[in-house]
XYZ file of C-alpha atoms in Angstrom:
614
model
C 58.078 25.800 -57.414
C 54.799 24.455 -58.775
C 51.588 25.742 -57.263
C 48.490 23.566 -57.146
C 44.926 24.859 -57.117
C 42.370 24.383 -54.366
C 38.920 24.085 -55.921
C 36.129 25.288 -53.635
C 32.702 24.023 -54.638
C 29.691 25.881 -53.268
C 27.034 23.181 -53.440
C 23.460 23.597 -52.213
C 21.241 20.672 -51.272
C 20.450 18.294 -54.124
C 23.038 19.851 -56.447
C 24.921 16.604 -57.113
C 28.016 17.256 -55.000
C 28.551 13.552 -54.281
C 28.348 12.888 -58.020
C 30.896 15.643 -58.666
C 33.221 14.333 -55.938
C 32.977 10.841 -57.410
C 33.729 12.152 -60.913
C 36.773 14.112 -59.679
C 38.028 11.115 -57.681
C 37.591 8.689 -60.594
C 39.323 11.086 -63.003
C 42.409 11.155 -60.730
C 42.564 7.349 -60.699
C 43.616 7.237 -64.361
C 46.938 8.980 -63.616
C 48.351 5.557 -62.729
C 46.949 2.082 -61.773
C 47.757 2.604 -58.087
C 46.997 6.313 -57.778
C 44.072 5.574 -55.424
C 46.756 5.311 -52.720
C 47.586 8.991 -53.260
C 44.063 10.368 -52.710
C 42.411 11.042 -49.373
C 38.666 11.787 -49.475
C 36.961 12.568 -46.164
C 33.443 13.385 -45.091
C 31.684 13.610 -41.722
C 29.628 10.431 -41.364
C 30.239 6.737 -41.938
C 27.094 6.581 -44.064
C 28.338 9.342 -46.408
C 31.775 7.711 -46.630
C 30.237 4.320 -47.475
C 28.035 5.938 -50.127
C 31.035 7.648 -51.739
C 33.053 4.409 -51.762
C 30.139 2.561 -53.361
C 29.684 5.211 -56.025
C 33.387 5.209 -56.962
C 33.493 1.426 -57.296
C 30.208 1.334 -59.230
C 31.447 4.045 -61.586
C 34.637 2.102 -62.339
C 32.580 -1.054 -62.965
C 30.199 0.799 -65.334
C 33.097 2.343 -67.266
C 34.812 -1.037 -67.593
C 31.672 -2.947 -68.626
C 29.528 -0.580 -70.710
C 30.167 0.121 -74.361
C 28.473 3.548 -74.311
C 29.076 5.705 -71.281
C 29.298 9.526 -71.247
C 32.000 9.317 -68.576
C 34.245 7.404 -70.954
C 34.095 10.291 -73.411
C 34.846 12.781 -70.638
C 37.782 10.730 -69.300
C 39.130 10.264 -72.802
C 39.093 14.038 -73.343
C 40.774 14.760 -69.980
C 43.444 12.041 -70.102
C 44.073 11.901 -73.863
C 43.561 8.117 -73.872
C 41.310 6.187 -76.224
C 37.938 4.818 -75.155
C 39.275 1.250 -75.202
C 42.246 2.247 -73.016
C 39.890 3.919 -70.527
C 37.695 0.801 -70.341
C 40.668 -1.519 -69.916
C 42.335 0.623 -67.234
C 39.040 1.049 -65.316
C 38.813 -2.741 -64.893
C 42.424 -2.978 -63.712
C 42.025 -0.079 -61.257
C 38.843 -1.673 -59.846
C 40.652 -5.004 -59.270
C 43.633 -3.199 -57.701
C 41.374 -1.353 -55.261
C 39.444 -4.487 -54.270
C 42.700 -6.404 -53.669
C 44.243 -3.494 -51.750
C 41.134 -2.147 -50.033
C 42.860 -0.833 -46.906
C 44.732 1.713 -49.052
C 41.479 2.978 -50.586
C 41.307 6.090 -48.378
C 37.711 7.240 -48.406
C 36.405 7.712 -44.870
C 35.467 10.128 -42.116
C 37.626 12.903 -40.694
C 37.630 11.093 -37.345
C 38.876 7.830 -38.912
C 41.762 9.691 -40.578
C 42.656 11.456 -37.335
C 42.571 8.125 -35.483
C 44.963 6.651 -38.039
C 47.397 9.526 -37.541
C 46.935 9.407 -33.778
C 47.714 5.700 -33.675
C 50.956 6.405 -35.557
C 51.801 9.086 -32.981
C 50.664 7.102 -29.927
C 54.174 7.079 -28.465
C 54.611 10.860 -28.856
C 51.158 11.475 -27.377
C 51.789 9.264 -24.356
C 49.087 6.709 -25.222
C 49.593 3.074 -24.307
C 48.935 0.352 -26.853
C 45.401 -1.011 -26.890
C 43.837 2.262 -25.729
C 40.051 2.571 -26.014
C 38.361 5.410 -27.879
C 35.663 7.088 -25.780
C 32.989 8.614 -28.018
C 30.852 10.108 -25.235
C 32.673 12.221 -22.649
C 29.671 12.709 -20.341
C 30.351 9.631 -18.188
C 34.023 10.533 -17.674
C 33.057 14.138 -16.917
C 30.595 12.962 -14.268
C 33.293 10.754 -12.712
C 35.719 13.693 -12.680
C 33.204 15.985 -10.920
C 32.365 13.263 -8.364
C 36.087 12.795 -7.682
C 36.498 16.544 -7.156
C 33.577 16.791 -4.704
C 34.658 13.714 -2.751
C 38.201 15.058 -2.402
C 37.255 18.441 -0.937
C 38.392 17.525 2.598
C 41.946 17.066 1.334
C 42.100 20.492 -0.330
C 41.140 23.287 2.060
C 41.542 26.000 -0.575
C 39.223 24.184 -2.960
C 36.765 23.445 -0.133
C 36.624 27.151 0.735
C 35.992 28.051 -2.902
C 33.189 25.475 -3.368
C 31.610 26.446 -0.011
C 31.536 30.088 -1.091
C 29.905 28.988 -4.341
C 27.173 27.088 -2.460
C 26.591 30.031 -0.080
C 26.328 32.421 -3.018
C 23.625 30.240 -4.598
C 21.705 29.962 -1.320
C 21.912 33.757 -0.947
C 20.335 34.106 -4.402
C 17.577 31.638 -3.500
C 18.941 28.914 -5.773
C 19.539 25.221 -5.125
C 22.684 24.652 -3.051
C 23.379 21.356 -4.858
C 26.028 22.585 -7.280
C 26.880 19.379 -9.160
C 24.556 20.040 -12.105
C 25.824 23.611 -12.339
C 29.416 22.346 -12.469
C 28.560 19.678 -15.062
C 26.852 22.194 -17.343
C 29.745 24.655 -17.439
C 32.337 21.878 -17.571
C 31.052 21.026 -21.047
C 33.162 24.016 -22.131
C 36.267 21.883 -21.533
C 35.406 19.859 -24.635
C 34.764 22.852 -26.886
C 37.426 24.230 -29.156
C 36.948 27.746 -27.846
C 38.450 26.530 -24.553
C 41.011 24.200 -26.132
C 42.443 27.048 -28.225
C 42.920 29.366 -25.236
C 46.578 30.280 -24.666
C 48.223 28.304 -21.858
C 48.705 31.465 -19.793
C 44.910 32.048 -19.826
C 44.189 28.467 -18.708
C 46.714 28.791 -15.865
C 44.827 31.813 -14.525
C 41.838 29.574 -13.808
C 43.857 27.554 -11.301
C 45.132 30.692 -9.501
C 42.621 30.809 -6.666
C 43.942 34.123 -5.267
C 43.579 35.799 -8.648
C 40.040 34.448 -9.053
C 39.050 35.497 -5.510
C 40.333 39.018 -6.149
C 38.402 39.104 -9.421
C 35.172 38.018 -7.671
C 35.641 40.803 -5.091
C 36.061 43.427 -7.823
C 32.943 42.242 -9.655
C 30.858 42.259 -6.473
C 32.116 45.756 -5.633
C 31.176 46.913 -9.129
C 27.669 45.559 -8.673
C 27.404 47.098 -5.172
C 28.521 50.544 -6.389
C 25.855 50.425 -9.106
C 23.126 49.436 -6.666
C 24.217 51.961 -3.996
C 24.376 54.824 -6.505
C 20.823 54.180 -7.693
C 19.581 53.620 -4.147
C 20.947 57.033 -3.126
C 19.279 58.635 -6.157
C 15.970 56.954 -5.227
C 16.228 58.283 -1.665
C 16.665 61.852 -2.974
C 13.805 61.443 -5.486
C 11.393 60.071 -2.843
C 12.136 63.025 -0.522
C 11.255 65.443 -3.344
C 8.049 63.507 -4.134
C 6.949 63.660 -0.484
C 7.928 67.323 -0.147
C 5.738 68.446 -3.041
C 2.951 65.854 -2.638
C 3.516 64.104 -5.976
C 1.555 60.852 -6.471
C 2.064 57.961 -8.929
C -0.993 58.919 -11.007
C 0.558 62.261 -11.938
C 3.312 60.618 -14.021
C 3.035 59.508 -17.648
C 1.457 55.992 -17.683
C 1.031 56.149 -13.898
C 2.749 53.546 -11.755
C 3.954 51.612 -14.871
C 6.330 54.452 -15.694
C 8.771 56.387 -13.500
C 7.188 55.256 -10.164
C 7.953 51.590 -10.995
C 11.600 52.502 -11.666
C 11.874 54.485 -8.406
C 10.339 51.621 -6.418
C 12.813 49.088 -7.857
C 15.949 51.111 -7.212
C 14.784 52.195 -3.747
C 14.385 48.535 -2.709
C 17.575 47.505 -4.573
C 15.472 45.099 -6.638
C 17.263 45.892 -9.857
C 16.847 43.445 -12.724
C 19.382 44.695 -15.252
C 18.417 42.002 -17.777
C 15.236 43.976 -18.525
C 15.755 47.242 -20.358
C 13.752 50.172 -19.021
C 10.396 50.406 -20.760
C 9.533 53.165 -23.229
C 7.434 55.008 -20.626
C 10.573 55.542 -18.526
C 12.865 56.273 -21.492
C 10.536 59.133 -22.521
C 12.173 61.355 -19.839
C 15.387 61.375 -21.925
C 13.630 62.729 -25.041
C 13.747 66.333 -26.152
C 11.464 67.596 -24.787
C 11.195 65.073 -21.902
C 7.817 63.493 -21.190
C 6.999 63.223 -17.482
C 3.206 63.480 -17.631
C 0.185 63.324 -19.919
C -1.760 66.004 -18.057
C 0.195 68.573 -16.079
C -0.336 69.008 -12.335
C 0.870 71.862 -10.129
C 2.573 69.523 -7.651
C 4.582 67.599 -10.271
C 5.465 70.735 -12.273
C 6.798 72.462 -9.135
C 8.801 69.359 -8.087
C 10.354 69.032 -11.550
C 11.436 72.686 -11.510
C 13.025 72.257 -8.079
C 15.367 69.346 -8.837
C 13.128 66.310 -9.438
C 13.691 66.370 -13.233
C 17.475 66.530 -12.812
C 17.515 63.610 -10.348
C 15.227 61.343 -12.412
C 17.017 62.013 -15.709
C 20.394 61.441 -14.027
C 19.240 58.093 -12.513
C 17.740 56.801 -15.783
C 20.813 57.853 -17.790
C 23.144 56.223 -15.216
C 21.138 52.987 -15.423
C 21.311 52.942 -19.236
C 25.028 53.720 -19.382
C 26.022 51.042 -16.874
C 23.510 48.315 -17.637
C 25.723 46.343 -20.067
C 28.689 46.472 -17.658
C 26.579 45.213 -14.739
C 24.911 42.534 -16.899
C 28.368 41.315 -17.860
C 29.486 41.284 -14.209
C 26.359 39.328 -13.211
C 26.895 36.805 -16.020
C 30.517 36.274 -14.989
C 29.623 35.961 -11.292
C 26.982 33.326 -12.067
C 29.669 31.121 -13.675
C 32.954 32.152 -12.082
C 32.902 29.658 -9.199
C 32.536 26.802 -11.650
C 35.109 28.435 -13.920
C 37.553 28.504 -11.008
C 37.512 24.707 -10.672
C 37.642 23.805 -14.388
C 41.388 23.201 -14.151
C 40.793 20.764 -11.249
C 38.118 18.929 -13.262
C 40.375 18.799 -16.333
C 43.145 17.306 -14.196
C 40.731 14.635 -12.909
C 39.605 13.837 -16.472
C 43.217 13.250 -17.547
C 43.880 11.067 -14.487
C 40.767 8.934 -15.179
C 41.497 8.469 -18.887
C 45.165 7.650 -18.211
C 44.358 5.148 -15.452
C 41.741 3.381 -17.604
C 43.745 3.725 -20.859
C 40.892 5.568 -22.548
C 41.134 8.393 -25.044
C 38.414 10.970 -25.681
C 37.527 11.329 -29.341
C 36.959 15.058 -28.806
C 40.656 15.438 -27.894
C 41.987 13.881 -31.118
C 42.160 17.039 -33.202
C 43.749 19.101 -30.438
C 46.373 16.441 -29.668
C 47.319 16.079 -33.323
C 47.609 19.839 -33.658
C 49.985 19.952 -30.683
C 52.066 17.041 -32.008
C 52.350 17.863 -35.697
C 51.674 21.608 -35.700
C 55.347 22.546 -36.043
C 56.612 19.447 -37.869
C 57.304 19.078 -41.531
C 54.521 17.373 -43.461
C 56.669 14.524 -44.914
C 57.336 13.358 -41.359
C 53.574 12.918 -40.829
C 53.339 10.809 -43.972
C 56.247 8.626 -42.895
C 54.534 7.933 -39.588
C 51.153 6.962 -41.074
C 52.660 5.045 -44.013
C 50.642 6.924 -46.648
C 51.775 9.820 -48.809
C 48.775 11.699 -50.162
C 48.984 13.984 -53.173
C 45.338 15.009 -53.311
C 42.820 15.872 -50.600
C 39.061 15.998 -51.074
C 36.962 17.203 -48.130
C 33.164 16.994 -48.192
C 30.755 19.038 -45.991
C 33.544 21.544 -45.433
C 31.178 24.070 -43.809
C 31.074 21.736 -40.783
C 34.865 21.788 -40.316
C 36.100 23.068 -36.953
C 39.044 25.392 -36.357
C 41.289 22.605 -35.049
C 40.349 20.230 -37.880
C 41.262 22.932 -40.387
C 44.578 23.593 -38.615
C 45.350 19.858 -38.819
C 44.543 19.681 -42.544
C 46.064 23.019 -43.581
C 49.770 21.962 -43.499
C 48.929 18.805 -45.474
C 46.996 20.742 -48.132
C 49.672 23.447 -48.313
C 52.363 20.805 -48.831
C 50.312 19.108 -51.544
C 49.711 22.394 -53.373
C 53.385 23.362 -53.067
C 54.208 20.197 -55.018
C 51.827 21.212 -57.792
C 48.873 18.996 -56.828
C 45.222 20.055 -56.899
C 42.846 19.674 -53.978
C 39.128 20.015 -53.441
C 36.674 21.127 -50.745
C 32.875 21.048 -51.021
C 30.474 22.851 -48.751
C 27.420 25.047 -48.305
C 27.427 27.809 -45.697
C 23.611 27.775 -45.617
C 23.667 24.243 -44.191
C 25.976 25.155 -41.309
C 23.198 25.821 -38.804
C 23.720 23.083 -36.234
C 27.335 23.746 -35.105
C 28.188 20.028 -35.221
C 31.320 19.281 -33.199
C 32.512 22.930 -32.914
C 32.084 23.587 -36.640
C 32.877 27.079 -37.914
C 31.222 28.150 -41.204
C 33.593 31.127 -41.473
C 36.415 28.738 -42.437
C 34.635 27.874 -45.698
C 33.243 31.357 -46.241
C 36.330 33.499 -45.652
C 39.192 32.016 -43.588
C 40.282 29.523 -46.245
C 40.567 32.372 -48.788
C 42.821 34.454 -46.544
C 45.014 31.577 -45.343
C 45.458 29.739 -48.659
C 45.322 32.833 -50.844
C 42.574 33.827 -53.295
C 44.967 33.510 -56.224
C 45.383 29.796 -55.377
C 41.653 29.091 -55.002
C 39.136 28.436 -57.774
C 35.542 28.887 -56.620
C 32.837 26.995 -58.501
C 29.104 26.740 -57.923
C 26.908 23.695 -58.424
C 23.663 25.540 -59.152
C 21.344 22.802 -60.387
C 18.973 20.903 -58.119
C 18.577 17.291 -59.267
C 16.536 16.196 -56.237
C 13.490 18.466 -56.012
C 10.541 19.180 -58.255
C 10.365 22.450 -60.212
C 7.713 24.126 -58.049
C 9.721 23.482 -54.880
C 12.864 24.916 -56.476
C 10.965 28.033 -57.575
C 9.478 28.461 -54.109
C 12.909 28.197 -52.428
C 14.442 30.641 -54.924
C 11.740 33.206 -54.140
C 11.849 32.686 -50.387
C 15.621 32.860 -49.950
C 15.942 35.858 -52.223
C 13.623 37.917 -50.015
C 14.146 36.742 -46.418
C 17.894 37.544 -46.091
C 17.273 41.121 -47.277
C 14.467 41.584 -44.725
C 16.575 40.166 -41.885
C 19.547 42.362 -42.819
C 17.317 45.388 -42.279
C 16.314 44.094 -38.834
C 19.704 43.022 -37.477
C 21.857 45.661 -35.848
C 24.984 43.507 -36.250
C 26.154 44.017 -39.813
C 29.406 42.013 -39.463
C 28.042 39.365 -41.810
C 25.122 40.196 -44.072
C 22.792 37.262 -44.612
C 22.175 38.427 -48.168
C 25.888 37.854 -48.858
C 25.761 34.337 -47.395
C 22.644 33.493 -49.439
C 23.846 35.083 -52.660
C 24.105 31.665 -54.351
C 20.890 30.234 -52.924
C 18.977 30.264 -56.222
C 19.046 27.008 -58.169
C 17.976 25.814 -61.595
C 16.224 22.504 -62.151
C 18.660 19.743 -63.036
C 16.042 17.302 -64.266
C 12.543 17.055 -65.669
C 10.707 16.688 -62.377
C 7.557 18.678 -63.014
C 5.061 19.640 -60.324
C 5.582 19.870 -56.612
C 3.346 21.611 -54.071
C 4.007 24.035 -51.199
C 1.327 25.271 -48.832
C 1.982 27.688 -45.968
C -0.703 28.423 -43.421
C -0.044 31.097 -40.816
C -1.729 30.659 -37.440
C -1.903 33.993 -35.620
C -2.799 32.548 -32.212
C -0.134 33.741 -29.722
C -1.114 31.537 -26.787
C 1.026 28.385 -27.064
C -1.633 26.033 -25.691
C -4.266 27.279 -28.145
C -1.745 27.253 -30.999
C -0.895 23.601 -30.295
C -4.574 22.701 -30.079
C -5.292 24.305 -33.480
C -2.372 22.501 -35.142
C -3.352 19.131 -33.676
C -6.927 19.550 -34.878
C -5.762 20.345 -38.420
C -3.228 17.507 -38.821
C -5.598 14.504 -39.214
C -7.471 16.266 -42.040
C -4.223 17.149 -43.842
C -2.900 13.576 -43.593
C -6.236 12.083 -44.672
C -6.250 14.417 -47.688
C -2.756 13.323 -48.690
C -3.806 9.695 -48.271
C -6.795 10.194 -50.578
C -4.455 11.705 -53.184
C -2.459 8.490 -53.305
C 0.320 9.124 -50.794
C 1.275 6.346 -48.380
C 2.034 6.873 -44.721
C 5.724 6.257 -45.461
C 5.677 9.268 -47.839
C 4.752 11.664 -45.032
C 7.077 13.161 -42.425
C 6.245 15.547 -39.589
C 8.995 17.822 -38.259
C 8.732 19.446 -34.825
C 10.942 21.687 -32.700
C 10.831 19.717 -29.451
C 10.380 16.073 -28.443
C 7.378 17.056 -26.327
C 5.629 18.320 -29.475
C 6.320 15.017 -31.246
C 4.862 13.109 -28.304
C 1.749 15.327 -28.325
C 1.215 14.708 -32.056
C 1.678 10.977 -31.643
C -0.842 10.794 -28.789
C -3.369 12.903 -30.680
C -3.089 10.731 -33.809
C -3.468 7.490 -31.855
C -6.504 8.901 -30.053
C -7.938 10.103 -33.365
C -7.421 6.692 -34.971
C -9.143 4.944 -32.060
C -12.352 6.894 -32.808
C -12.774 5.093 -36.162
C -14.903 1.920 -36.398
C -12.789 -1.238 -36.647
C -13.965 -1.724 -40.269
C -12.406 1.619 -41.275
C -9.360 1.453 -39.039
C -7.143 -0.236 -41.625
C -7.882 2.491 -44.160
C -6.676 5.355 -41.959
C -2.924 6.063 -42.471
C -2.049 6.807 -38.858
C 0.738 4.344 -38.118
C 3.783 6.240 -36.833
C 7.464 5.468 -36.375
C 9.385 7.850 -34.101
C 11.433 7.798 -30.915
C 8.234 8.457 -28.981
C 6.275 5.697 -30.753
C 8.842 3.137 -29.610
C 8.407 4.053 -25.927
C 6.480 1.326 -24.101
C 3.743 3.563 -22.698
C 2.869 4.708 -26.245
C 2.163 1.156 -27.415
C -1.611 0.643 -27.829
C -1.482 -2.845 -26.258
C 0.423 -1.558 -23.196
C -1.934 1.408 -22.877
C -4.914 -0.972 -23.034
C -3.455 -3.208 -20.299
C -2.720 -0.190 -18.052
C -6.239 1.158 -18.595
C -7.692 -2.265 -17.757
C -5.670 -2.457 -14.538
C -6.871 1.037 -13.546
C -10.457 -0.002 -14.211
C -10.118 -3.219 -12.186
C -8.588 -1.208 -9.316
C -11.235 1.519 -9.496
C -14.352 0.625 -11.590
C -15.878 4.053 -10.829
């Protein structure tokens, strides 16, 4: 049996991965005039797919029309054909693709899954003409409303939801539980939930099991609180007996007295670890005081030390368990009705003949997971020999499980395949993405002996100084963070081992400036930044940069709005003769809001003045 190779490109930003994908795609086209029907290239956005299609077609046109083209020489060497044959075939392939465009399979992962899903609509129970629902939030809200309105017809569910509301009231929280339910119900659309074994999902609908579990968790929390409360009672008796005051302890009332007060009143916040003043009593030797006093020394000798050390050690040893119990209890009532919400979602989508895009991968996995690959091809009408997947670091577990049998079948027939990705760019967790698939899972499941790993290490996009700065920064930071992180499961230095890049062009120059602001108060920090920005932008403007050359990145929308307001206010301070010369015209989500428009703001200010001239 032939064995194909899976090429895994590690490609950092600006390294020409789209160019490399295009080159590999075009090279395959010269196997035969209609081989484009045998290649599937997928990426994650329509824009990226359109760009790749355009590049492939442009490359074929350039090869067919230009007399001197380095790609012709490369193709001639790979295929063994003459330059004239390459040029002639490129023109024919281009015409074939344009006349048979629907078989030119370059698109998004979702579009491919939809094509397969449409072929399996009968097996998946979908009616013809079903509508794809991109946003599940509206359907989820309908499902939760249906559940709450139907409580009178389900006494068991009513009892469960009532207990949930009472629990929240008892904790001083809002009794309106809809938002709480909506927030946790988002888990229904995540792959972590979808991949749970059926037996685990069925447990969620077993109300007796869940009720028993709640009782055990509450008892666990009560035992913890009661144990510490009893210890506090004993400690307080010893303090009173020997006349010990708060000031006698190390750090006064901020130390051991604060701990005793909390556990005596059962006001235990396990999310806060005990401070270092309290933890000092577990050291060798223990530290109970800065300056010894007869009263405290006598109390410690007569049992106080034993009781305090025992209480602090018990708190430390059980804190993680109780934190876990509290976290589960805060979500378990919503968790107990997830199966009811999921049932309502299915009823709504079936009744309205809608299909959630987020369910596509899971449904395909259930349908084709155990079928032979040729059967899939027969259903979709395309038989692919080669697969090329871009942005592979953003692939999810289910997407990989859907592609894996297709890639395995292709490789078993001796065909080569290609994935391109960059673990360093997998920071947003788009659509349940899992960077570990690219980094390690693909190696173990395909086999290292069947994978060829290549690195695109040249940056064609950035200037030399920027490349040098990034190389320095990402060589140092991962090492520093590895020393700080207790979890050594994945070392950042291993993930960033290929972060350094060489310059791929002759783009000299480039400038990086970092200014650290040590102000810790957020309000003052924001004020300092806002005051500095106009000067920075004006300086860039004087150096020949246009407003369209400048971008400002912020963490939160509120920060963007604050910057926009400050810039508009700053611009309004200039005389009208200079106003046109100041580059403070902004385009952002906030700038398009009506109340940010200068004309609207002027009208509103005028109305306020008319209403109240003073």
